[in-house]
PDB file of C-alpha atoms in Angstrom:
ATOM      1  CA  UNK Q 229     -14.910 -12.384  -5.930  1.00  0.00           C
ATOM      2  CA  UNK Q 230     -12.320  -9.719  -5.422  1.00  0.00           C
ATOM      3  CA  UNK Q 231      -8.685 -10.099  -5.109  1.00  0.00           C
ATOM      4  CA  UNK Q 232      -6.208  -7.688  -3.372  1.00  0.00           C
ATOM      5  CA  UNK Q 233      -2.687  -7.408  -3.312  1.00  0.00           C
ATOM      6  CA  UNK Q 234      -0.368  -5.006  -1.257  1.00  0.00           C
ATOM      7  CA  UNK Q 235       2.330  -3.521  -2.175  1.00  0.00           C
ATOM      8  CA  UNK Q 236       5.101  -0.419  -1.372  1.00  0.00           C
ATOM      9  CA  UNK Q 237       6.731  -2.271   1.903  1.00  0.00           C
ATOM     10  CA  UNK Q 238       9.576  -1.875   3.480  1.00  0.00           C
ATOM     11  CA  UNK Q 239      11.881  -0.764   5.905  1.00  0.00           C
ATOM     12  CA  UNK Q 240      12.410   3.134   6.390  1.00  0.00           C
ATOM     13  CA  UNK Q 241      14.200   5.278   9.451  1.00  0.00           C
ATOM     14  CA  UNK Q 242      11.426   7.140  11.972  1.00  0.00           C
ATOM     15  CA  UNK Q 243       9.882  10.352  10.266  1.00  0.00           C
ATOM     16  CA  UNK Q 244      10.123   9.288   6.858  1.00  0.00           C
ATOM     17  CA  UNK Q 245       7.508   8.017   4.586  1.00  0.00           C
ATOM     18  CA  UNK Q 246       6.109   5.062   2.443  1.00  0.00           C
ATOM     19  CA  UNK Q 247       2.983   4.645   0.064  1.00  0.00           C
ATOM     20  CA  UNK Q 248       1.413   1.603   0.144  1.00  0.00           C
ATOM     21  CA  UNK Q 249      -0.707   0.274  -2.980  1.00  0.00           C
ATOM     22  CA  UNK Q 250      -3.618  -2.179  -2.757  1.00  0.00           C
ATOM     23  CA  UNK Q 251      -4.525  -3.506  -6.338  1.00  0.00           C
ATOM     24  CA  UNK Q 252      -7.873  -5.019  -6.735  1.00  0.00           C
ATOM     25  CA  UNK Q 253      -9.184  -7.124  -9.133  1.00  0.00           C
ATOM     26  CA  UNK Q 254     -12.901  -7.340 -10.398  1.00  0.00           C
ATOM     27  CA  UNK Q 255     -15.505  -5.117 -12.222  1.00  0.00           C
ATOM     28  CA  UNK Q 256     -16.461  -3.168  -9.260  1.00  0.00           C
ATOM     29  CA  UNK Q 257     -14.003  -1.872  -7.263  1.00  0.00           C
ATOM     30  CA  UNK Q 258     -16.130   1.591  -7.372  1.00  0.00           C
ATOM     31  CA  UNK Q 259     -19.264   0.575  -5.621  1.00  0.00           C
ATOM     32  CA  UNK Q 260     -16.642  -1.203  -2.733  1.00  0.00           C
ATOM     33  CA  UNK Q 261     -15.325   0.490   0.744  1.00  0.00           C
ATOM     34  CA  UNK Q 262     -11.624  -0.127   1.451  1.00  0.00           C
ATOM     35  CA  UNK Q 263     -10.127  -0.521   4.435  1.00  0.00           C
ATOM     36  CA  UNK Q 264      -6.496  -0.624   5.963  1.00  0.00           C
ATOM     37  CA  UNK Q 265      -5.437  -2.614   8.966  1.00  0.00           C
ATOM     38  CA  UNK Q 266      -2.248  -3.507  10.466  1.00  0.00           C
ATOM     39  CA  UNK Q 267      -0.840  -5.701  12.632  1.00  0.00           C
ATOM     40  CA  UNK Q 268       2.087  -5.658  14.839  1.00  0.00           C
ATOM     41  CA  UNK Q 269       4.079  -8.634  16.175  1.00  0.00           C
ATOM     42  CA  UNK Q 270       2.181 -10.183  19.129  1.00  0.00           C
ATOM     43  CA  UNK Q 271      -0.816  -8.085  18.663  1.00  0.00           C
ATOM     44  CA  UNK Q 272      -3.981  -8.307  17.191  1.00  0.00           C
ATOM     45  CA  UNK Q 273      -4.973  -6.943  14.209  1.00  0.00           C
ATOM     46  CA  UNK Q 274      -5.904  -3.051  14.886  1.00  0.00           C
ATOM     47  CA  UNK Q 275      -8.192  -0.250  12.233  1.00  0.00           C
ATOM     48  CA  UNK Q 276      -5.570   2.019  10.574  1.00  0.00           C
ATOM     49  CA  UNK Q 277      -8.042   3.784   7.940  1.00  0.00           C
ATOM     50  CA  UNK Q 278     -10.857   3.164   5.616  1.00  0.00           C
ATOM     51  CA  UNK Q 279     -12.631   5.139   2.537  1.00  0.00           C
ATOM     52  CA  UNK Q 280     -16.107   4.739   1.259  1.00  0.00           C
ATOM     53  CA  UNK Q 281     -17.404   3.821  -2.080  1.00  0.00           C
ATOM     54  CA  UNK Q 282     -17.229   7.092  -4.466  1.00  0.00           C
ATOM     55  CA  UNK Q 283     -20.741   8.554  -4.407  1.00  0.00           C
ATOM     56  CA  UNK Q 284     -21.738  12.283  -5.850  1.00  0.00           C
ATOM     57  CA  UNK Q 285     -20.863  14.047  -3.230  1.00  0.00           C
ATOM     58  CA  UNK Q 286     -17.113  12.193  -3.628  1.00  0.00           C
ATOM     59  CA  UNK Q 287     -15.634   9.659  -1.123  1.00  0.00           C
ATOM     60  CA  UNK Q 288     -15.428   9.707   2.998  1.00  0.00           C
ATOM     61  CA  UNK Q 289     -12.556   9.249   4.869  1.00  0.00           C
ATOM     62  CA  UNK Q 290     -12.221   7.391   8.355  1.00  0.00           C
ATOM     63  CA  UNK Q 291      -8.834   7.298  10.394  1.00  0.00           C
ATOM     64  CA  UNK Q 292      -7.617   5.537  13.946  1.00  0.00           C
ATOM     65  CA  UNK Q 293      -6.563   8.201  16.320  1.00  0.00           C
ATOM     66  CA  UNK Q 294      -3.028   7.452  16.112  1.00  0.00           C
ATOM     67  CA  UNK Q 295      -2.552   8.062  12.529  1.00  0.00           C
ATOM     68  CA  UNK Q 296      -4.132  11.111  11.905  1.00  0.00           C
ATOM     69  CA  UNK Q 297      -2.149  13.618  10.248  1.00  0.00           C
ATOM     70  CA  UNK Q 298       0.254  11.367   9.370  1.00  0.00           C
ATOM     71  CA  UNK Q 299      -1.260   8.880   7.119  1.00  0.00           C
ATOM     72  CA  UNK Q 300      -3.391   9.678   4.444  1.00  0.00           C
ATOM     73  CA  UNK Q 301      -5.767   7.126   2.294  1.00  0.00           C
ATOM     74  CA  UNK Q 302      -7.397   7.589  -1.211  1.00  0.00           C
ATOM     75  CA  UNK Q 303      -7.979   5.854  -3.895  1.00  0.00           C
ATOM     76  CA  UNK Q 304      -7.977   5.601  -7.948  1.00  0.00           C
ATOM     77  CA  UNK Q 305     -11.367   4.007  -9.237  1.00  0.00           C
ATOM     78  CA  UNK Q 306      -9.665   4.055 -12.573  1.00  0.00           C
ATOM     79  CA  UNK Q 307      -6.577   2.384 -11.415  1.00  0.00           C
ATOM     80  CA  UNK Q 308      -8.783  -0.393  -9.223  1.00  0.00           C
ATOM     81  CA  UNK Q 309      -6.477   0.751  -6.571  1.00  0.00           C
ATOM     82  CA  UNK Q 310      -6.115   2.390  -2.861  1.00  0.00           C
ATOM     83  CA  UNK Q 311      -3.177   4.019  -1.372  1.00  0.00           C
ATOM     84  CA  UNK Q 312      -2.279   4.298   1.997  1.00  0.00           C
ATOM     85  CA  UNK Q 313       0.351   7.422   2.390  1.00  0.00           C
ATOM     86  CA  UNK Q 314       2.587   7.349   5.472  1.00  0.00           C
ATOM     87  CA  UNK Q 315       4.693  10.043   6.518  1.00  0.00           C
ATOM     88  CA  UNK Q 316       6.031  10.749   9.678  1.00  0.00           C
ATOM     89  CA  UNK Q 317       6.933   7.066  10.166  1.00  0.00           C
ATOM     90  CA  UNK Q 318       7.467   5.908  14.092  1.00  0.00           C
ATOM     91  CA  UNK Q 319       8.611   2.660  15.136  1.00  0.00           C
ATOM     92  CA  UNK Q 320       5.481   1.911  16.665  1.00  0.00           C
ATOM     93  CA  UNK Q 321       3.785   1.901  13.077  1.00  0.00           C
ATOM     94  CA  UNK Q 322       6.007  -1.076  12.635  1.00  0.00           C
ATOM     95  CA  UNK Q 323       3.469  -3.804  11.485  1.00  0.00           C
ATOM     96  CA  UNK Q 324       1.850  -6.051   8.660  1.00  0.00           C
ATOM     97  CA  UNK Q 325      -0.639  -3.633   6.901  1.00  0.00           C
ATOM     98  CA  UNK Q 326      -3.532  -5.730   5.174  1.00  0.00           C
ATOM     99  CA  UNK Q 327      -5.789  -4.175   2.806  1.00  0.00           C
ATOM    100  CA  UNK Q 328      -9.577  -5.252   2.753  1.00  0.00           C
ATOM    101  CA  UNK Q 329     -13.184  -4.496   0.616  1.00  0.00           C
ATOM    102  CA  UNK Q 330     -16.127  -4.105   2.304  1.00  0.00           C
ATOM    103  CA  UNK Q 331     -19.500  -4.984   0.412  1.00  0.00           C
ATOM    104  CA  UNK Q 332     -20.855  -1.873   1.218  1.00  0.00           C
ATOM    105  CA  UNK Q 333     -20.727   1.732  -0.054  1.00  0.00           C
ATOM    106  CA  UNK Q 334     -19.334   3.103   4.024  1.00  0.00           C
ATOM    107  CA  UNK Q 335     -16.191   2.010   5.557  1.00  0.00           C
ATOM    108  CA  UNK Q 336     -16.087   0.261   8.766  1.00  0.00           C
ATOM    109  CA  UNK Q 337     -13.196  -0.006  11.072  1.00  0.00           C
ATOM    110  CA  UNK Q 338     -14.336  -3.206  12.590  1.00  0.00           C
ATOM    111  CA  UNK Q 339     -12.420  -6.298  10.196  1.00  0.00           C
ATOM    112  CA  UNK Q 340     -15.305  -8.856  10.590  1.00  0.00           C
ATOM    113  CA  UNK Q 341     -17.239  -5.968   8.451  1.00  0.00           C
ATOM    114  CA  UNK Q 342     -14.740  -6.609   5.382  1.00  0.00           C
ATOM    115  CA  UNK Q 343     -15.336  -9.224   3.000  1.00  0.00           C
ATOM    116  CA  UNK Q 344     -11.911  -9.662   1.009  1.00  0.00           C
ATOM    117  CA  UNK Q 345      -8.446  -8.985   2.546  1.00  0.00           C
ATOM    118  CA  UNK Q 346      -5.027  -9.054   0.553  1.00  0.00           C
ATOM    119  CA  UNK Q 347      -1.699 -11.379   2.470  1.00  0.00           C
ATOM    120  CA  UNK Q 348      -0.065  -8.141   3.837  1.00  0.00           C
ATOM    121  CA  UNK Q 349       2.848  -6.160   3.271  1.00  0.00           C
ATOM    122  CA  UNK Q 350       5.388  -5.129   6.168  1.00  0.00           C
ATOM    123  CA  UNK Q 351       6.685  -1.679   7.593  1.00  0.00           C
ATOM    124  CA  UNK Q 352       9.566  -1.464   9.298  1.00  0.00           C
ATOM    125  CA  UNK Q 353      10.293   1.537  11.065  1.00  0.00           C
ATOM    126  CA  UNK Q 354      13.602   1.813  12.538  1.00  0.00           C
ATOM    127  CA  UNK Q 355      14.749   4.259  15.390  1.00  0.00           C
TER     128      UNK Q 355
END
């Protein structure tokens, strides 16, 4: 069993920046894909980014089209933790962001794929 929990919230003016934190519990946080989603009032829940397990050759990255170049995900085997760094905040990034595990060493950006999710943490972009 793995437990998540978000963190790093909040509200922030368009083209500024947040780092969210997803804290997992559990033994084996290393051999686990992450994943970030988000959700925006009266939509469904859409792929924002996702990492693979660490391997040899180091960890893959995976990113929706709209966030690319802007948000940035890694994470911190050491720390059982994965970021999620925003910059260039726009009001349409306003949303509940949900961090999830994936049994699997490769990240997925479909959600029925994930295995664990945390409750969410909410951006707020303003204008």
């Amino acid at each position: 069993q793995v437990q998540l929990v978000e963190s790093g919230g909040g509200l922030v003016q368009a083209g500024g920046s947040l780092r969210l934190s997803c804290a997992a519990s559990g033994r084996t946080f290393s051999s686990y894909a992450m994943g970030w989603f988000r959700q925006a009032p009266g939509k469904e829940r859409e792929f924002v980014a996702a990492i693979s397990a660490i391997m040899w050759s180091g960890s893959s990255t995976y990113y929706a089209d709209s966030v690319k170049g802007r948000l940035t995900i890694s994470r911190d085997n050491a720390k059982n933790t994965v970021y999620l760094q925003m910059n260039s905040l726009k009001p349409e990034d306003t949303a509940v962001y949900y961090c999830a595990a994936r049994r699997s060493y490769s990240g997925s950006a479909y959600e029925k794929e994930y295995n664990y999710w945390g409750q969410g943490t909410q951006v707020t972009v303003s204008s």
